Amino acid sequence: MIVTFEELQAFLAEQFPQGARYGTLEKLGDGWAEMKLDVDDEHLRPGGTVAGPAMMGLADVALYAALLGKIGLVPLAVTSNLNINFLRKPVSHSPIRARANMLRIGRASGVGEVYIYSDGLEEPVAHATITYAIPAKR
């Protein structure tokens, strides 16, 4: 792990403060990260379920954290593909948690997956695969 939990927290707060809307970094390890989103009314869609964009945002930022933990603080590492499958309805007004794992990191890209869980349910509510483009070193 190149970046510590504290270094990544500080980086996200300074360089990506809007990312806090998508969740809070809770844990960081070697190629993995865990985040939590406290669901409130702004994250719900009609029918009382968590909106897809809220889950996609949480997944995206969680994998960004996992990637930066491995490659260092590279601000221009950007999402180039995100695929998500919504598996079951999350519990309304209950936190959702993301567990992100890097599967492969190359010179120009990194690929990972994210499982999203809803407090109160054992099985995941969503699964995402995400690819990040990593800029060339200058």
mmCIF file of N, CA, C and O in Angstrom, residues 37-101:
data_model
loop_
_atom_site.group_PDB
_atom_site.id
_atom_site.type_symbol
_atom_site.label_atom_id
_atom_site.label_comp_id
_atom_site.label_asym_id
_atom_site.label_seq_id
_atom_site.Cartn_x
_atom_site.Cartn_y
_atom_site.Cartn_z
ATOM 1 N N LEU A 37 -22.306 4.909 3.098
ATOM 2 C CA LEU A 37 -23.189 6.029 2.776
ATOM 3 C C LEU A 37 -24.395 5.966 3.700
ATOM 4 O O LEU A 37 -25.123 4.967 3.716
ATOM 5 N N ASP A 38 -24.573 7.015 4.493
ATOM 6 C CA ASP A 38 -25.755 7.115 5.344
ATOM 7 C C ASP A 38 -26.910 7.599 4.476
ATOM 8 O O ASP A 38 -26.932 8.758 4.060
ATOM 9 N N VAL A 39 -27.826 6.711 4.180
ATOM 10 C CA VAL A 39 -28.926 6.996 3.255
ATOM 11 C C VAL A 39 -29.949 7.904 3.934
ATOM 12 O O VAL A 39 -30.377 7.645 5.056
ATOM 13 N N ASP A 40 -30.313 8.974 3.219
ATOM 14 C CA ASP A 40 -31.412 9.824 3.668
ATOM 15 C C ASP A 40 -32.320 10.109 2.477
ATOM 16 O O ASP A 40 -32.154 9.519 1.413
ATOM 17 N N ASP A 41 -33.262 10.993 2.645
ATOM 18 C CA ASP A 41 -34.268 11.238 1.604
ATOM 19 C C ASP A 41 -33.671 11.623 0.256
ATOM 20 O O ASP A 41 -34.223 11.283 -0.785
ATOM 21 N N GLU A 42 -32.537 12.323 0.252
ATOM 22 C CA GLU A 42 -31.948 12.743 -1.028
ATOM 23 C C GLU A 42 -31.429 11.562 -1.846
ATOM 24 O O GLU A 42 -31.194 11.693 -3.041
ATOM 25 N N HIS A 43 -31.230 10.405 -1.206
ATOM 26 C CA HIS A 43 -30.719 9.228 -1.900
ATOM 27 C C HIS A 43 -31.812 8.267 -2.354
ATOM 28 O O HIS A 43 -31.517 7.239 -2.951
ATOM 29 N N LEU A 44 -33.067 8.604 -2.058
ATOM 30 C CA LEU A 44 -34.166 7.701 -2.389
ATOM 31 C C LEU A 44 -34.842 8.084 -3.690
ATOM 32 O O LEU A 44 -34.853 9.239 -4.086
ATOM 33 N N ARG A 45 -35.411 7.106 -4.341
ATOM 34 C CA ARG A 45 -36.211 7.325 -5.547
ATOM 35 C C ARG A 45 -37.641 6.943 -5.220
ATOM 36 O O ARG A 45 -37.906 6.356 -4.164
ATOM 37 N N PRO A 46 -38.577 7.247 -6.107
ATOM 38 C CA PRO A 46 -39.962 6.845 -5.854
ATOM 39 C C PRO A 46 -40.059 5.348 -5.573
ATOM 40 O O PRO A 46 -39.369 4.542 -6.201
ATOM 41 N N GLY A 47 -40.863 5.002 -4.612
ATOM 42 C CA GLY A 47 -40.989 3.611 -4.205
ATOM 43 C C GLY A 47 -40.190 3.318 -2.951
ATOM 44 O O GLY A 47 -40.235 2.221 -2.417
ATOM 45 N N GLY A 48 -39.413 4.306 -2.493
ATOM 46 C CA GLY A 48 -38.698 4.173 -1.235
ATOM 47 C C GLY A 48 -37.437 3.350 -1.279
ATOM 48 O O GLY A 48 -36.984 2.856 -0.250
ATOM 49 N N THR A 49 -36.838 3.187 -2.435
ATOM 50 C CA THR A 49 -35.586 2.447 -2.507
ATOM 51 C C THR A 49 -34.434 3.400 -2.809
ATOM 52 O O THR A 49 -34.647 4.520 -3.279
ATOM 53 N N VAL A 50 -33.233 2.961 -2.538
ATOM 54 C CA VAL A 50 -32.058 3.778 -2.805
ATOM 55 C C VAL A 50 -31.899 3.928 -4.318
ATOM 56 O O VAL A 50 -31.967 2.946 -5.058
ATOM 57 N N ALA A 51 -31.709 5.149 -4.760
ATOM 58 C CA ALA A 51 -31.570 5.438 -6.187
ATOM 59 C C ALA A 51 -30.281 4.842 -6.742
ATOM 60 O O ALA A 51 -29.245 4.820 -6.072
ATOM 61 N N GLY A 52 -30.367 4.378 -7.982
ATOM 62 C CA GLY A 52 -29.205 3.823 -8.660
ATOM 63 C C GLY A 52 -28.008 4.759 -8.687
ATOM 64 O O GLY A 52 -26.880 4.322 -8.428
ATOM 65 N N PRO A 53 -28.197 6.053 -9.001
ATOM 66 C CA PRO A 53 -27.037 6.952 -9.021
ATOM 67 C C PRO A 53 -26.320 7.051 -7.679
ATOM 68 O O PRO A 53 -25.102 7.219 -7.640
ATOM 69 N N ALA A 54 -27.051 6.917 -6.574
ATOM 70 C CA ALA A 54 -26.399 6.947 -5.258
ATOM 71 C C ALA A 54 -25.493 5.725 -5.094
ATOM 72 O O ALA A 54 -24.359 5.838 -4.614
ATOM 73 N N MET A 55 -25.978 4.565 -5.515
ATOM 74 C CA MET A 55 -25.165 3.356 -5.404
ATOM 75 C C MET A 55 -23.983 3.390 -6.375
ATOM 76 O O MET A 55 -22.883 2.954 -6.042
ATOM 77 N N MET A 56 -24.205 3.926 -7.585
ATOM 78 C CA MET A 56 -23.115 4.032 -8.554
ATOM 79 C C MET A 56 -22.033 4.976 -8.046
ATOM 80 O O MET A 56 -20.839 4.685 -8.179
ATOM 81 N N GLY A 57 -22.445 6.107 -7.455
ATOM 82 C CA GLY A 57 -21.476 7.048 -6.908
ATOM 83 C C GLY A 57 -20.648 6.429 -5.799
ATOM 84 O O GLY A 57 -19.424 6.588 -5.742
ATOM 85 N N LEU A 58 -21.318 5.717 -4.889
ATOM 86 C CA LEU A 58 -20.612 5.047 -3.802
ATOM 87 C C LEU A 58 -19.614 4.030 -4.360
ATOM 88 O O LEU A 58 -18.449 3.990 -3.932
ATOM 89 N N ALA A 59 -20.039 3.233 -5.321
ATOM 90 C CA ALA A 59 -19.149 2.228 -5.921
ATOM 91 C C ALA A 59 -17.948 2.894 -6.587
ATOM 92 O O ALA A 59 -16.804 2.447 -6.426
ATOM 93 N N ASP A 60 -18.192 3.958 -7.324
ATOM 94 C CA ASP A 60 -17.131 4.634 -8.065
ATOM 95 C C ASP A 60 -16.086 5.230 -7.129
ATOM 96 O O ASP A 60 -14.879 5.045 -7.321
ATOM 97 N N VAL A 61 -16.518 5.929 -6.101
ATOM 98 C CA VAL A 61 -15.569 6.555 -5.181
ATOM 99 C C VAL A 61 -14.830 5.490 -4.366
ATOM 100 O O VAL A 61 -13.634 5.620 -4.094
ATOM 101 N N ALA A 62 -15.520 4.414 -4.006
ATOM 102 C CA ALA A 62 -14.860 3.339 -3.250
ATOM 103 C C ALA A 62 -13.730 2.710 -4.066
ATOM 104 O O ALA A 62 -12.637 2.461 -3.543
ATOM 105 N N LEU A 63 -13.974 2.470 -5.353
ATOM 106 C CA LEU A 63 -12.910 1.871 -6.167
ATOM 107 C C LEU A 63 -11.795 2.879 -6.441
ATOM 108 O O LEU A 63 -10.619 2.505 -6.497
ATOM 109 N N TYR A 64 -12.131 4.145 -6.582
ATOM 110 C CA TYR A 64 -11.128 5.201 -6.718
ATOM 111 C C TYR A 64 -10.190 5.159 -5.511
ATOM 112 O O TYR A 64 -8.967 5.212 -5.657
ATOM 113 N N ALA A 65 -10.762 5.022 -4.319
ATOM 114 C CA ALA A 65 -9.960 4.956 -3.100
ATOM 115 C C ALA A 65 -9.054 3.721 -3.116
ATOM 116 O O ALA A 65 -7.863 3.799 -2.785
ATOM 117 N N ALA A 66 -9.610 2.566 -3.494
ATOM 118 C CA ALA A 66 -8.816 1.336 -3.549
ATOM 119 C C ALA A 66 -7.661 1.476 -4.542
ATOM 120 O O ALA A 66 -6.538 1.056 -4.265
ATOM 121 N N LEU A 67 -7.933 2.080 -5.693
ATOM 122 C CA LEU A 67 -6.893 2.282 -6.712
ATOM 123 C C LEU A 67 -5.803 3.223 -6.213
ATOM 124 O O LEU A 67 -4.612 2.914 -6.308
ATOM 125 N N LEU A 68 -6.195 4.368 -5.657
ATOM 126 C CA LEU A 68 -5.196 5.338 -5.197
ATOM 127 C C LEU A 68 -4.361 4.784 -4.048
ATOM 128 O O LEU A 68 -3.186 5.139 -3.905
ATOM 129 N N GLY A 69 -4.951 3.911 -3.250
ATOM 130 C CA GLY A 69 -4.189 3.272 -2.195
ATOM 131 C C GLY A 69 -3.030 2.443 -2.741
ATOM 132 O O GLY A 69 -2.013 2.271 -2.080
ATOM 133 N N LYS A 70 -3.178 1.951 -3.969
ATOM 134 C CA LYS A 70 -2.141 1.133 -4.613
ATOM 135 C C LYS A 70 -1.162 1.940 -5.461
ATOM 136 O O LYS A 70 0.023 1.651 -5.470
ATOM 137 N N ILE A 71 -1.680 2.952 -6.198
ATOM 138 C CA ILE A 71 -0.813 3.654 -7.162
ATOM 139 C C ILE A 71 -0.335 5.009 -6.677
ATOM 140 O O ILE A 71 0.489 5.636 -7.320
ATOM 141 N N GLY A 72 -0.876 5.480 -5.573
ATOM 142 C CA GLY A 72 -0.512 6.804 -5.084
ATOM 143 C C GLY A 72 -1.591 7.819 -5.438
ATOM 144 O O GLY A 72 -2.587 7.496 -6.085
ATOM 145 N N LEU A 73 -1.386 9.040 -4.994
ATOM 146 C CA LEU A 73 -2.382 10.102 -5.174
ATOM 147 C C LEU A 73 -2.296 10.670 -6.588
ATOM 148 O O LEU A 73 -1.572 11.621 -6.854
ATOM 149 N N VAL A 74 -3.031 10.051 -7.490
ATOM 150 C CA VAL A 74 -3.043 10.419 -8.906
ATOM 151 C C VAL A 74 -4.415 11.029 -9.210
ATOM 152 O O VAL A 74 -5.376 10.304 -9.485
ATOM 153 N N PRO A 75 -4.527 12.359 -9.155
ATOM 154 C CA PRO A 75 -5.842 12.983 -9.312
ATOM 155 C C PRO A 75 -6.531 12.668 -10.631
ATOM 156 O O PRO A 75 -7.749 12.567 -10.676
ATOM 157 N N LEU A 76 -5.773 12.510 -11.698
ATOM 158 C CA LEU A 76 -6.394 12.316 -13.012
ATOM 159 C C LEU A 76 -6.621 10.862 -13.378
ATOM 160 O O LEU A 76 -6.882 10.553 -14.542
ATOM 161 N N ALA A 77 -6.570 9.964 -12.420
ATOM 162 C CA ALA A 77 -7.066 8.605 -12.671
ATOM 163 C C ALA A 77 -8.583 8.755 -12.743
ATOM 164 O O ALA A 77 -9.212 9.256 -11.818
ATOM 165 N N VAL A 78 -9.167 8.380 -13.878
ATOM 166 C CA VAL A 78 -10.597 8.638 -14.090
ATOM 167 C C VAL A 78 -11.326 7.379 -14.534
ATOM 168 O O VAL A 78 -10.752 6.492 -15.159
ATOM 169 N N THR A 79 -12.605 7.334 -14.211
ATOM 170 C CA THR A 79 -13.447 6.217 -14.605
ATOM 171 C C THR A 79 -13.575 6.184 -16.118
ATOM 172 O O THR A 79 -13.936 7.180 -16.739
ATOM 173 N N SER A 80 -13.293 5.035 -16.716
ATOM 174 C CA SER A 80 -13.506 4.905 -18.154
ATOM 175 C C SER A 80 -14.662 3.958 -18.462
ATOM 176 O O SER A 80 -15.206 3.988 -19.565
ATOM 177 N N ASN A 81 -15.046 3.134 -17.501
ATOM 178 C CA ASN A 81 -16.200 2.260 -17.673
ATOM 179 C C ASN A 81 -16.737 1.878 -16.303
ATOM 180 O O ASN A 81 -15.962 1.608 -15.388
ATOM 181 N N LEU A 82 -18.067 1.856 -16.201
ATOM 182 C CA LEU A 82 -18.713 1.404 -14.970
ATOM 183 C C LEU A 82 -19.936 0.600 -15.364
ATOM 184 O O LEU A 82 -20.790 1.080 -16.114
ATOM 185 N N ASN A 83 -19.990 -0.645 -14.883
ATOM 186 C CA ASN A 83 -21.142 -1.503 -15.114
ATOM 187 C C ASN A 83 -21.661 -1.939 -13.754
ATOM 188 O O ASN A 83 -20.881 -2.377 -12.903
ATOM 189 N N ILE A 84 -22.957 -1.794 -13.544
ATOM 190 C CA ILE A 84 -23.517 -2.152 -12.250
ATOM 191 C C ILE A 84 -24.755 -3.016 -12.437
ATOM 192 O O ILE A 84 -25.535 -2.802 -13.369
ATOM 193 N N ASN A 85 -24.891 -4.000 -11.585
ATOM 194 C CA ASN A 85 -26.073 -4.844 -11.540
ATOM 195 C C ASN A 85 -26.737 -4.633 -10.192
ATOM 196 O O ASN A 85 -26.099 -4.803 -9.142
ATOM 197 N N PHE A 86 -28.007 -4.247 -10.226
ATOM 198 C CA PHE A 86 -28.784 -4.074 -9.005
ATOM 199 C C PHE A 86 -29.433 -5.419 -8.708
ATOM 200 O O PHE A 86 -30.191 -5.943 -9.513
ATOM 201 N N LEU A 87 -29.102 -5.990 -7.569
ATOM 202 C CA LEU A 87 -29.471 -7.365 -7.264
ATOM 203 C C LEU A 87 -30.725 -7.504 -6.417
ATOM 204 O O LEU A 87 -31.467 -8.465 -6.569
ATOM 205 N N ARG A 88 -30.942 -6.577 -5.511
ATOM 206 C CA ARG A 88 -32.130 -6.612 -4.651
ATOM 207 C C ARG A 88 -32.323 -5.234 -4.049
ATOM 208 O O ARG A 88 -31.421 -4.409 -4.058
ATOM 209 N N LYS A 89 -33.520 -4.997 -3.523
ATOM 210 C CA LYS A 89 -33.874 -3.697 -2.969
ATOM 211 C C LYS A 89 -33.177 -3.478 -1.624
ATOM 212 O O LYS A 89 -33.311 -4.294 -0.718
ATOM 213 N N PRO A 90 -32.426 -2.361 -1.496
ATOM 214 C CA PRO A 90 -31.819 -2.037 -0.207
ATOM 215 C C PRO A 90 -32.895 -1.653 0.814
ATOM 216 O O PRO A 90 -34.009 -1.279 0.451
ATOM 217 N N VAL A 91 -32.522 -1.723 2.084
ATOM 218 C CA VAL A 91 -33.417 -1.289 3.155
ATOM 219 C C VAL A 91 -33.465 0.236 3.144
ATOM 220 O O VAL A 91 -32.428 0.891 3.172
ATOM 221 N N SER A 92 -34.669 0.809 3.062
ATOM 222 C CA SER A 92 -34.808 2.271 3.034
ATOM 223 C C SER A 92 -34.264 2.893 4.317
ATOM 224 O O SER A 92 -34.418 2.339 5.402
ATOM 225 N N HIS A 93 -33.628 4.030 4.180
ATOM 226 C CA HIS A 93 -33.093 4.814 5.294
ATOM 227 C C HIS A 93 -32.093 4.029 6.150
ATOM 228 O O HIS A 93 -31.900 4.321 7.315
ATOM 229 N N SER A 94 -31.473 3.028 5.559
ATOM 230 C CA SER A 94 -30.444 2.256 6.248
ATOM 231 C C SER A 94 -29.127 2.471 5.505
ATOM 232 O O SER A 94 -29.130 2.557 4.268
ATOM 233 N N PRO A 95 -28.013 2.582 6.209
ATOM 234 C CA PRO A 95 -26.742 2.794 5.508
ATOM 235 C C PRO A 95 -26.455 1.696 4.489
ATOM 236 O O PRO A 95 -26.856 0.543 4.669
ATOM 237 N N ILE A 96 -25.779 2.082 3.418
ATOM 238 C CA ILE A 96 -25.263 1.115 2.463
ATOM 239 C C ILE A 96 -23.743 1.185 2.538
ATOM 240 O O ILE A 96 -23.158 2.233 2.825
ATOM 241 N N ARG A 97 -23.113 0.038 2.303
ATOM 242 C CA ARG A 97 -21.665 -0.064 2.433
ATOM 243 C C ARG A 97 -21.083 -0.690 1.176
ATOM 244 O O ARG A 97 -21.661 -1.618 0.625
ATOM 245 N N ALA A 98 -19.938 -0.176 0.770
ATOM 246 C CA ALA A 98 -19.258 -0.693 -0.418
ATOM 247 C C ALA A 98 -17.941 -1.336 -0.011
ATOM 248 O O ALA A 98 -17.192 -0.783 0.799
ATOM 249 N N ARG A 99 -17.682 -2.485 -0.588
ATOM 250 C CA ARG A 99 -16.387 -3.162 -0.436
ATOM 251 C C ARG A 99 -15.781 -3.244 -1.839
ATOM 252 O O ARG A 99 -16.297 -3.964 -2.709
ATOM 253 N N ALA A 100 -14.729 -2.461 -2.072
ATOM 254 C CA ALA A 100 -14.091 -2.362 -3.386
ATOM 255 C C ALA A 100 -12.767 -3.108 -3.389
ATOM 256 O O ALA A 100 -11.978 -2.977 -2.442
ATOM 257 N N ASN A 101 -12.526 -3.879 -4.453
ATOM 258 C CA ASN A 101 -11.285 -4.644 -4.606
ATOM 259 C C ASN A 101 -10.718 -4.437 -6.006
ATOM 260 O O ASN A 101 -11.442 -4.616 -6.990
#
